[in-house]
PDB file of C-alpha atoms in Angstrom:
ATOM      1  CA  PRO A   1     145.160  58.556 -46.377  1.00 57.00           C
ATOM      2  CA  VAL A   2     146.449  55.264 -45.033  1.00 59.00           C
ATOM      3  CA  ASP A   3     149.013  55.186 -42.233  1.00 63.00           C
ATOM      4  CA  VAL A   4     151.540  52.326 -42.509  1.00 63.00           C
ATOM      5  CA  HIS A   5     153.888  51.685 -39.609  1.00 61.00           C
ATOM      6  CA  GLY A   6     157.596  51.681 -40.426  1.00 61.00           C
ATOM      7  CA  TYR A   7     159.660  48.496 -40.670  1.00 61.00           C
ATOM      8  CA  THR A   8     160.851  46.618 -37.608  1.00 68.00           C
ATOM      9  CA  ASP A   9     164.079  44.684 -37.009  1.00 63.00           C
ATOM     10  CA  SER A  10     164.299  42.109 -34.255  1.00 66.00           C
ATOM     11  CA  GLY A  11     167.739  40.840 -35.233  1.00 66.00           C
ATOM     12  CA  GLY A  12     166.588  38.672 -38.058  1.00 65.00           C
ATOM     13  CA  GLY A  13     166.493  41.444 -40.624  1.00 67.00           C
ATOM     14  CA  PRO A  14     164.059  44.276 -41.349  1.00 68.00           C
ATOM     15  CA  VAL A  15     160.329  43.454 -41.536  1.00 69.00           C
ATOM     16  CA  ALA A  16     158.121  45.798 -43.571  1.00 73.00           C
ATOM     17  CA  GLY A  17     155.211  47.490 -41.859  1.00 74.00           C
ATOM     18  CA  THR A  18     151.679  46.521 -42.904  1.00 77.00           C
ATOM     19  CA  ALA A  19     148.144  47.909 -42.743  1.00 78.00           C
ATOM     20  CA  ASN A  20     144.766  46.395 -43.590  1.00 80.00           C
ATOM     21  CA  VAL A  21     142.680  48.632 -45.866  1.00 79.00           C
ATOM     22  CA  SER A  22     139.508  48.404 -47.917  1.00 79.00           C
ATOM     23  CA  VAL A  23     139.854  48.890 -51.661  1.00 77.00           C
ATOM     24  CA  GLU A  24     137.394  49.587 -54.450  1.00 79.00           C
ATOM     25  CA  ALA A  25     137.855  49.077 -58.173  1.00 76.00           C
ATOM     26  CA  GLU A  26     138.270  52.259 -60.182  1.00 77.00           C
ATOM     27  CA  SER A  27     135.543  51.147 -62.630  1.00 80.00           C
ATOM     28  CA  PRO A  28     132.498  48.857 -62.462  1.00 79.00           C
ATOM     29  CA  GLY A  29     132.463  45.421 -64.031  1.00 79.00           C
ATOM     30  CA  SER A  30     133.221  41.780 -63.333  1.00 79.00           C
ATOM     31  CA  GLY A  31     136.735  42.163 -64.806  1.00 78.00           C
ATOM     32  CA  TYR A  32     137.923  43.473 -61.485  1.00 80.00           C
ATOM     33  CA  ASN A  33     136.845  40.381 -59.558  1.00 82.00           C
ATOM     34  CA  VAL A  34     140.452  39.147 -59.331  1.00 82.00           C
ATOM     35  CA  GLY A  35     141.807  36.260 -57.263  1.00 84.00           C
ATOM     36  CA  PRO A  36     144.517  36.488 -54.577  1.00 85.00           C
ATOM     37  CA  SER A  37     147.414  38.491 -56.016  1.00 83.00           C
ATOM     38  CA  SER A  38     149.966  41.246 -55.419  1.00 81.00           C
ATOM     39  CA  PHE A  39     149.780  44.660 -56.985  1.00 79.00           C
ATOM     40  CA  THR A  40     151.659  47.945 -57.066  1.00 80.00           C
ATOM     41  CA  ILE A  41     150.320  51.400 -56.439  1.00 80.00           C
ATOM     42  CA  PRO A  42     150.207  53.508 -59.657  1.00 82.00           C
ATOM     43  CA  ALA A  43     150.355  56.733 -57.660  1.00 82.00           C
ATOM     44  CA  PHE A  44     153.926  55.861 -56.587  1.00 82.00           C
ATOM     45  CA  SER A  45     155.152  55.223 -60.141  1.00 86.00           C
ATOM     46  CA  GLY A  46     158.565  56.877 -60.731  1.00 86.00           C
ATOM     47  CA  THR A  47     159.444  57.023 -57.058  1.00 87.00           C
ATOM     48  CA  ASP A  48     161.361  54.795 -54.648  1.00 81.00           C
ATOM     49  CA  LYS A  49     158.072  53.896 -52.989  1.00 79.00           C
ATOM     50  CA  TYR A  50     156.824  52.153 -56.161  1.00 82.00           C
ATOM     51  CA  SER A  51     158.918  49.054 -55.449  1.00 78.00           C
ATOM     52  CA  LYS A  52     158.872  49.298 -51.692  1.00 77.00           C
ATOM     53  CA  VAL A  53     155.178  49.900 -51.023  1.00 78.00           C
ATOM     54  CA  THR A  54     153.013  47.162 -52.520  1.00 80.00           C
ATOM     55  CA  GLY A  55     149.697  45.557 -51.797  1.00 79.00           C
ATOM     56  CA  GLU A  56     148.186  42.127 -51.904  1.00 83.00           C
ATOM     57  CA  ASN A  57     144.778  40.568 -51.454  1.00 82.00           C
ATOM     58  CA  THR A  58     144.658  37.257 -49.693  1.00 81.00           C
ATOM     59  CA  ALA A  59     141.112  36.468 -50.846  1.00 83.00           C
ATOM     60  CA  ALA A  60     139.382  36.891 -54.183  1.00 84.00           C
ATOM     61  CA  MET A  61     137.666  40.223 -54.809  1.00 82.00           C
ATOM     62  CA  SER A  62     133.960  40.022 -55.664  1.00 83.00           C
ATOM     63  CA  GLY A  63     130.849  42.083 -56.244  1.00 79.00           C
ATOM     64  CA  GLY A  64     131.875  43.779 -59.442  1.00 78.00           C
ATOM     65  CA  GLU A  65     129.276  43.633 -62.244  1.00 79.00           C
ATOM     66  CA  THR A  66     127.670  45.715 -64.951  1.00 78.00           C
ATOM     67  CA  LYS A  67     123.882  45.589 -65.401  1.00 78.00           C
ATOM     68  CA  GLU A  68     120.802  47.750 -66.005  1.00 80.00           C
ATOM     69  CA  VAL A  69     118.551  48.377 -62.997  1.00 81.00           C
ATOM     70  CA  SER A  70     115.218  50.154 -62.484  1.00 90.00           C
ATOM     71  CA  VAL A  71     115.276  53.058 -60.063  1.00 92.00           C
ATOM     72  CA  VAL A  72     112.079  54.651 -58.716  1.00 93.00           C
ATOM     73  CA  THR A  73     111.873  58.414 -59.231  1.00 95.00           C
ATOM     74  CA  THR A  74     109.734  61.034 -57.517  1.00 95.00           C
ATOM     75  CA  ALA A  75     107.880  61.564 -60.807  1.00 96.00           C
ATOM     76  CA  ASP A  76     107.108  57.819 -61.012  1.00 95.00           C
ATOM     77  CA  ILE A  77     105.569  57.881 -57.543  1.00 96.00           C
ATOM     78  CA  ASN A  78     103.579  61.087 -58.083  1.00 96.00           C
ATOM     79  CA  ASN A  79     102.227  59.931 -61.460  1.00 96.00           C
ATOM     80  CA  ALA A  80     101.229  56.550 -60.050  1.00 96.00           C
ATOM     81  CA  LYS A  81      99.464  58.176 -57.105  1.00 96.00           C
ATOM     82  CA  ASN A  82      97.572  60.634 -59.327  1.00 95.00           C
ATOM     83  CA  ASP A  83      96.517  58.021 -61.891  1.00 96.00           C
ATOM     84  CA  PHE A  84      95.469  55.471 -59.286  1.00 95.00           C
ATOM     85  CA  SER A  85      93.602  58.097 -57.259  1.00 95.00           C
ATOM     86  CA  LYS A  86      91.475  58.934 -60.295  1.00 95.00           C
ATOM     87  CA  GLU A  87      90.766  55.242 -60.913  1.00 95.00           C
ATOM     88  CA  VAL A  88      89.763  54.721 -57.280  1.00 95.00           C
ATOM     89  CA  VAL A  89      87.493  57.785 -57.234  1.00 95.00           C
ATOM     90  CA  ASP A  90      85.766  56.768 -60.492  1.00 95.00           C
ATOM     91  CA  ALA A  91      85.338  53.180 -59.309  1.00 95.00           C
ATOM     92  CA  ALA A  92      83.977  54.315 -55.930  1.00 95.00           C
ATOM     93  CA  LYS A  93      81.411  56.581 -57.593  1.00 94.00           C
ATOM     94  CA  LYS A  94      80.259  53.799 -59.899  1.00 94.00           C
ATOM     95  CA  GLU A  95      79.954  51.339 -57.012  1.00 94.00           C
ATOM     96  CA  ALA A  96      77.969  53.863 -54.958  1.00 94.00           C
ATOM     97  CA  LYS A  97      75.526  54.408 -57.825  1.00 93.00           C
ATOM     98  CA  ASP A  98      75.198  50.669 -58.434  1.00 94.00           C
ATOM     99  CA  LYS A  99      74.196  50.162 -54.788  1.00 93.00           C
ATOM    100  CA  VAL A 100      71.401  52.767 -54.848  1.00 92.00           C
ATOM    101  CA  LYS A 101      67.952  51.220 -54.426  1.00 90.00           C
ATOM    102  CA  LYS A 102      65.826  50.911 -57.526  1.00 88.00           C
ATOM    103  CA  ASP A 103      63.314  53.622 -56.598  1.00 89.00           C
ATOM    104  CA  TYR A 104      65.980  56.059 -55.358  1.00 91.00           C
ATOM    105  CA  THR A 105      68.048  58.593 -57.274  1.00 89.00           C
ATOM    106  CA  LEU A 106      71.635  59.658 -56.610  1.00 91.00           C
ATOM    107  CA  LYS A 107      72.795  62.888 -58.223  1.00 90.00           C
ATOM    108  CA  ASP A 108      76.463  63.355 -59.128  1.00 90.00           C
ATOM    109  CA  GLU A 109      76.490  66.564 -57.101  1.00 90.00           C
ATOM    110  CA  ALA A 110      75.319  64.640 -54.014  1.00 90.00           C
ATOM    111  CA  LEU A 111      78.133  62.090 -54.237  1.00 93.00           C
ATOM    112  CA  LYS A 112      81.505  62.847 -52.656  1.00 93.00           C
ATOM    113  CA  VAL A 113      84.637  60.686 -52.689  1.00 94.00           C
ATOM    114  CA  GLU A 114      87.550  61.848 -50.532  1.00 93.00           C
ATOM    115  CA  VAL A 115      91.019  60.263 -50.677  1.00 94.00           C
ATOM    116  CA  ILE A 116      92.095  59.804 -47.046  1.00 94.00           C
ATOM    117  CA  SER A 117      95.580  58.389 -47.627  1.00 95.00           C
ATOM    118  CA  ASN A 118      97.784  57.715 -50.638  1.00 95.00           C
ATOM    119  CA  THR A 119     101.054  55.851 -50.006  1.00 95.00           C
ATOM    120  CA  ALA A 120     103.695  54.100 -52.123  1.00 96.00           C
ATOM    121  CA  SER A 121     105.520  50.905 -51.103  1.00 96.00           C
ATOM    122  CA  ASN A 122     108.905  52.376 -52.076  1.00 95.00           C
ATOM    123  CA  ALA A 123     110.683  55.713 -51.911  1.00 95.00           C
ATOM    124  CA  ALA A 124     112.403  57.670 -54.656  1.00 95.00           C
ATOM    125  CA  GLY A 125     115.831  56.152 -55.347  1.00 93.00           C
ATOM    126  CA  ASP A 126     114.885  52.560 -54.509  1.00 94.00           C
ATOM    127  CA  THR A 127     116.064  49.947 -57.024  1.00 92.00           C
ATOM    128  CA  VAL A 128     112.966  47.906 -57.855  1.00 92.00           C
ATOM    129  CA  ASP A 129     111.231  46.731 -61.010  1.00 90.00           C
ATOM    130  CA  GLN A 130     107.818  47.709 -59.687  1.00 93.00           C
ATOM    131  CA  PHE A 131     106.125  49.243 -56.680  1.00 94.00           C
ATOM    132  CA  THR A 132     102.595  49.427 -55.324  1.00 96.00           C
ATOM    133  CA  VAL A 133     100.372  52.337 -54.340  1.00 96.00           C
ATOM    134  CA  LYS A 134      97.787  51.962 -51.564  1.00 96.00           C
ATOM    135  CA  ILE A 135      94.831  54.335 -51.360  1.00 96.00           C
ATOM    136  CA  ASN A 136      92.119  54.668 -48.715  1.00 95.00           C
ATOM    137  CA  ALA A 137      89.049  56.612 -49.782  1.00 94.00           C
ATOM    138  CA  LYS A 138      85.882  57.775 -48.028  1.00 94.00           C
ATOM    139  CA  VAL A 139      82.565  57.783 -49.903  1.00 94.00           C
ATOM    140  CA  GLN A 140      79.611  59.945 -48.849  1.00 93.00           C
ATOM    141  CA  ALA A 141      76.323  60.149 -50.725  1.00 92.00           C
ATOM    142  CA  VAL A 142      72.798  61.440 -50.211  1.00 90.00           C
ATOM    143  CA  SER A 143      70.072  59.871 -52.338  1.00 89.00           C
ATOM    144  CA  TYR A 144      66.355  60.560 -52.446  1.00 87.00           C
ATOM    145  CA  LYS A 145      63.225  58.619 -53.244  1.00 88.00           C
ATOM    146  CA  GLU A 146      62.043  59.721 -56.656  1.00 84.00           C
ATOM    147  CA  ASP A 147      58.350  59.257 -55.855  1.00 87.00           C
ATOM    148  CA  ASN A 148      58.555  61.490 -52.771  1.00 85.00           C
ATOM    149  CA  LEU A 149      60.255  64.249 -54.722  1.00 83.00           C
ATOM    150  CA  LYS A 150      57.732  63.993 -57.529  1.00 84.00           C
ATOM    151  CA  LYS A 151      54.836  64.339 -55.072  1.00 85.00           C
ATOM    152  CA  ALA A 152      56.427  67.364 -53.415  1.00 83.00           C
ATOM    153  CA  TYR A 153      57.042  68.920 -56.792  1.00 80.00           C
ATOM    154  CA  ALA A 154      53.468  68.258 -57.962  1.00 82.00           C
ATOM    155  CA  LYS A 155      52.117  69.932 -54.823  1.00 83.00           C
ATOM    156  CA  LYS A 156      54.335  72.931 -55.465  1.00 80.00           C
ATOM    157  CA  ALA A 157      53.153  73.111 -59.051  1.00 78.00           C
ATOM    158  CA  GLU A 158      49.532  72.893 -57.898  1.00 77.00           C
ATOM    159  CA  ASN A 159      50.114  75.855 -55.600  1.00 79.00           C
ATOM    160  CA  GLU A 160      51.113  77.865 -58.643  1.00 72.00           C
ATOM    161  CA  GLY A 161      47.507  77.573 -59.761  1.00 67.00           C
ATOM    162  CA  GLY A 162      46.329  79.175 -56.549  1.00 70.00           C
ATOM    163  CA  GLY A 163      43.231  76.968 -56.537  1.00 65.00           C
ATOM    164  CA  ILE A 164      41.746  78.791 -59.523  1.00 63.00           C
ATOM    165  CA  LYS A 165      43.722  77.041 -62.241  1.00 77.00           C
ATOM    166  CA  ASN A 166      44.290  73.458 -63.285  1.00 78.00           C
ATOM    167  CA  VAL A 167      47.783  72.070 -63.782  1.00 77.00           C
ATOM    168  CA  VAL A 168      47.883  70.817 -67.364  1.00 78.00           C
ATOM    169  CA  ASP A 169      51.549  69.810 -67.299  1.00 80.00           C
ATOM    170  CA  ASP A 170      53.793  70.293 -64.263  1.00 80.00           C
ATOM    171  CA  GLY A 171      56.933  69.990 -66.402  1.00 80.00           C
ATOM    172  CA  TYR A 172      58.579  67.494 -64.030  1.00 82.00           C
ATOM    173  CA  ASP A 173      59.886  65.144 -66.712  1.00 84.00           C
ATOM    174  CA  LYS A 174      61.664  67.967 -68.552  1.00 84.00           C
ATOM    175  CA  ALA A 175      62.690  70.034 -65.540  1.00 83.00           C
ATOM    176  CA  LYS A 176      66.306  71.131 -65.179  1.00 84.00           C
ATOM    177  CA  THR A 177      67.543  70.215 -61.724  1.00 83.00           C
ATOM    178  CA  THR A 178      70.623  71.198 -59.743  1.00 84.00           C
ATOM    179  CA  VAL A 179      71.773  70.277 -56.247  1.00 85.00           C
ATOM    180  CA  SER A 180      72.729  72.974 -53.744  1.00 86.00           C
ATOM    181  CA  ALA A 181      73.212  73.447 -49.977  1.00 87.00           C
ATOM    182  CA  LEU A 182      74.590  69.902 -49.655  1.00 86.00           C
ATOM    183  CA  ASP A 183      75.105  68.844 -46.028  1.00 90.00           C
ATOM    184  CA  MET A 184      76.659  65.392 -45.796  1.00 88.00           C
ATOM    185  CA  GLU A 185      76.538  65.366 -41.995  1.00 87.00           C
ATOM    186  CA  LYS A 186      72.777  65.953 -41.901  1.00 89.00           C
ATOM    187  CA  GLY A 187      72.135  63.978 -45.079  1.00 87.00           C
ATOM    188  CA  THR A 188      70.211  66.809 -46.745  1.00 88.00           C
ATOM    189  CA  PHE A 189      70.440  69.013 -49.792  1.00 87.00           C
ATOM    190  CA  ASP A 190      68.251  71.312 -51.886  1.00 88.00           C
ATOM    191  CA  ILE A 191      67.091  70.438 -55.373  1.00 84.00           C
ATOM    192  CA  ASP A 192      66.459  73.484 -57.521  1.00 84.00           C
ATOM    193  CA  PHE A 193      63.985  73.088 -60.356  1.00 80.00           C
ATOM    194  CA  ILE A 194      63.624  75.212 -63.463  1.00 82.00           C
ATOM    195  CA  ALA A 195      60.560  74.051 -65.348  1.00 80.00           C
ATOM    196  CA  ASP A 196      57.718  75.160 -67.587  1.00 80.00           C
ATOM    197  CA  ILE A 197      54.417  74.618 -65.759  1.00 76.00           C
ATOM    198  CA  TYR A 198      51.309  74.826 -67.900  1.00 80.00           C
ATOM    199  CA  LEU A 199      48.129  76.001 -66.153  1.00 78.00           C
ATOM    200  CA  SER A 200      44.598  76.382 -67.426  1.00 80.00           C
ATOM    201  CA  SER A 201      41.648  78.319 -66.073  1.00 81.00           C
ATOM    202  CA  ILE A 202      38.936  76.387 -64.278  1.00 81.00           C
ATOM    203  CA  LEU A 203      35.708  76.861 -66.217  1.00 86.00           C
ATOM    204  CA  ASP A 204      32.353  76.692 -64.438  1.00 89.00           C
ATOM    205  CA  VAL A 205      30.582  74.592 -67.055  1.00 92.00           C
ATOM    206  CA  ASN A 206      27.195  74.587 -65.288  1.00 93.00           C
ATOM    207  CA  MET A 207      27.206  78.369 -64.975  1.00 94.00           C
ATOM    208  CA  ILE A 208      28.117  78.760 -68.638  1.00 94.00           C
ATOM    209  CA  LYS A 209      25.305  76.451 -69.723  1.00 95.00           C
ATOM    210  CA  ASP A 210      22.804  78.445 -67.647  1.00 95.00           C
ATOM    211  CA  GLU A 211      23.930  81.665 -69.321  1.00 95.00           C
ATOM    212  CA  LEU A 212      23.832  80.224 -72.848  1.00 95.00           C
ATOM    213  CA  ILE A 213      20.325  78.724 -72.808  1.00 95.00           C
ATOM    214  CA  GLY A 214      18.403  80.067 -75.798  1.00 94.00           C
ATOM    215  CA  GLN A 215      21.134  82.589 -76.780  1.00 95.00           C
ATOM    216  CA  THR A 216      22.263  83.285 -80.344  1.00 94.00           C
ATOM    217  CA  GLU A 217      25.631  82.118 -81.585  1.00 92.00           C
ATOM    218  CA  ASN A 218      27.150  85.616 -81.496  1.00 94.00           C
ATOM    219  CA  LYS A 219      25.992  86.396 -77.956  1.00 95.00           C
ATOM    220  CA  SER A 220      27.091  82.973 -76.786  1.00 95.00           C
ATOM    221  CA  LYS A 221      30.514  83.479 -78.332  1.00 94.00           C
ATOM    222  CA  ASP A 222      30.934  86.889 -76.699  1.00 95.00           C
ATOM    223  CA  PHE A 223      30.020  85.464 -73.303  1.00 95.00           C
ATOM    224  CA  ILE A 224      32.393  82.514 -73.516  1.00 93.00           C
ATOM    225  CA  MET A 225      35.262  84.636 -74.827  1.00 93.00           C
ATOM    226  CA  GLY A 226      34.781  86.818 -71.777  1.00 93.00           C
ATOM    227  CA  GLN A 227      35.752  83.950 -69.481  1.00 90.00           C
ATOM    228  CA  GLU A 228      39.305  84.030 -68.124  1.00 85.00           C
ATOM    229  CA  GLY A 229      41.783  81.996 -70.124  1.00 82.00           C
ATOM    230  CA  VAL A 230      39.535  81.359 -73.138  1.00 88.00           C
ATOM    231  CA  THR A 231      41.327  82.140 -76.407  1.00 88.00           C
ATOM    232  CA  ASP A 232      38.957  80.703 -79.006  1.00 91.00           C
ATOM    233  CA  VAL A 233      35.479  79.205 -79.312  1.00 93.00           C
ATOM    234  CA  SER A 234      33.510  77.391 -82.021  1.00 93.00           C
ATOM    235  CA  PHE A 235      29.978  76.017 -82.239  1.00 93.00           C
ATOM    236  CA  LYS A 236      28.375  72.985 -83.828  1.00 92.00           C
ATOM    237  CA  PHE A 237      24.599  73.022 -84.155  1.00 92.00           C
ATOM    238  CA  TRP A 238      22.286  70.143 -84.881  1.00 88.00           C
ATOM    239  CA  PRO A 239      20.256  70.349 -86.928  1.00 86.00           C
ATOM    240  CA  SER A 240      22.716  72.627 -88.729  1.00 85.00           C
ATOM    241  CA  PHE A 241      20.107  75.266 -89.650  1.00 85.00           C
ATOM    242  CA  LEU A 242      19.586  76.090 -85.968  1.00 85.00           C
ATOM    243  CA  LYS A 243      21.717  79.042 -84.867  1.00 85.00           C
ATOM    244  CA  ARG A 244      20.629  79.259 -81.263  1.00 92.00           C
ATOM    245  CA  ILE A 245      21.724  77.405 -78.175  1.00 94.00           C
ATOM    246  CA  PRO A 246      19.147  74.774 -77.095  1.00 94.00           C
ATOM    247  CA  ARG A 247      16.653  75.817 -74.439  1.00 94.00           C
ATOM    248  CA  ILE A 248      17.114  72.500 -72.646  1.00 94.00           C
ATOM    249  CA  LYS A 249      20.283  72.535 -70.537  1.00 94.00           C
ATOM    250  CA  SER A 250      20.962  68.826 -70.919  1.00 94.00           C
ATOM    251  CA  HIS A 251      21.144  69.320 -74.691  1.00 94.00           C
ATOM    252  CA  ILE A 252      24.074  71.704 -74.367  1.00 94.00           C
ATOM    253  CA  LYS A 253      27.448  69.980 -74.645  1.00 94.00           C
ATOM    254  CA  ILE A 254      30.652  71.844 -73.828  1.00 93.00           C
ATOM    255  CA  LYS A 255      34.067  70.440 -74.670  1.00 91.00           C
ATOM    256  CA  ALA A 256      37.132  72.312 -73.421  1.00 86.00           C
ATOM    257  CA  GLU A 257      40.517  71.816 -75.042  1.00 84.00           C
ATOM    258  CA  VAL A 258      43.701  73.089 -73.461  1.00 78.00           C
ATOM    259  CA  SER A 259      46.477  74.468 -75.646  1.00 73.00           C
ATOM    260  CA  LYS A 260      49.952  75.140 -74.259  1.00 65.00           C
ATOM    261  CA  VAL A 261      51.119  78.708 -74.529  1.00 58.00           C
ATOM    262  CA  GLU A 262      54.662  79.330 -73.309  1.00 55.00           C
ATOM    263  CA  THR A 263      55.483  82.405 -71.267  1.00 46.00           C
ATOM    264  CA  ASP A 264      58.734  84.340 -71.498  1.00 43.00           C
ATOM    265  CA  GLU A 265      59.983  83.372 -68.036  1.00 43.00           C
ATOM    266  CA  PRO A 266      60.245  79.836 -66.595  1.00 42.00           C
ATOM    267  CA  VAL A 267      58.939  78.959 -63.170  1.00 40.00           C
ATOM    268  CA  GLU A 268      61.650  78.159 -60.636  1.00 42.00           C
ATOM    269  CA  GLU A 269      60.949  75.848 -57.738  1.00 40.00           C
ATOM    270  CA  LYS A 270      63.082  74.647 -54.831  1.00 44.00           C
ATOM    271  CA  ASN A 271      62.488  71.479 -52.853  1.00 41.00           C
ATOM    272  CA  GLN A 272      64.599  69.851 -50.150  1.00 43.00           C
ATOM    273  CA  SER A 273      65.268  66.147 -50.157  1.00 42.00           C
ATOM    274  CA  GLY A 274      67.385  63.792 -48.133  1.00 39.00           C
TER     275      GLY A 274
END
């Protein structure tokens, strides 16, 4: 409501009361930007006040316009933060891997990117065509020198032989590896290996030659087949009609061939690297 003082009369006739008020157009648009003019009040139509209570603006009205504007929503901000966060994390991981030294390896499981802060330049409801999102991220990674790990693994594989077997293939190149017990503060983690390690028995060639001197083919075959790990044996005699092992040790030649035989269960190893 607007309070208007009553009229006054100082002897020169009645003077209407006045009041200064702020007005706002009933609808948007530049059509309401009118110049100085007088106007009636529609609410008083049909009453005595309609002709007695009027208004006027001494200056032109302005500010009215109709246009399309972009308003930032909460969904816009959340979507921008989520999308940009993913881009930053992916880019940080790639950069970390690109900076790893040539002879070092960085596993995905040993690389951690943490978003520390994620802020937008505007709030929901702001009228702007575009806004920016600022993200601070922390990257932590633990890499290891491939050669050191390979040596540790080879030693572990050798221990599987217990000193009585040779390592034919330690399975390193085809091993399945996973990272566990990651400790970023200490810069350590465990690498778990699942690999097929092929071992062969160590044959005492000199002892075998001593036992075979002068023996027949059948007896020689029985003796060799009795050695641990031997699965097959064949002989070549020269001249071919001879069927006995030579009586001179230096004339006996033994060639051992290793064949891979897979077991039902793989060998699992665990090594720690940092």
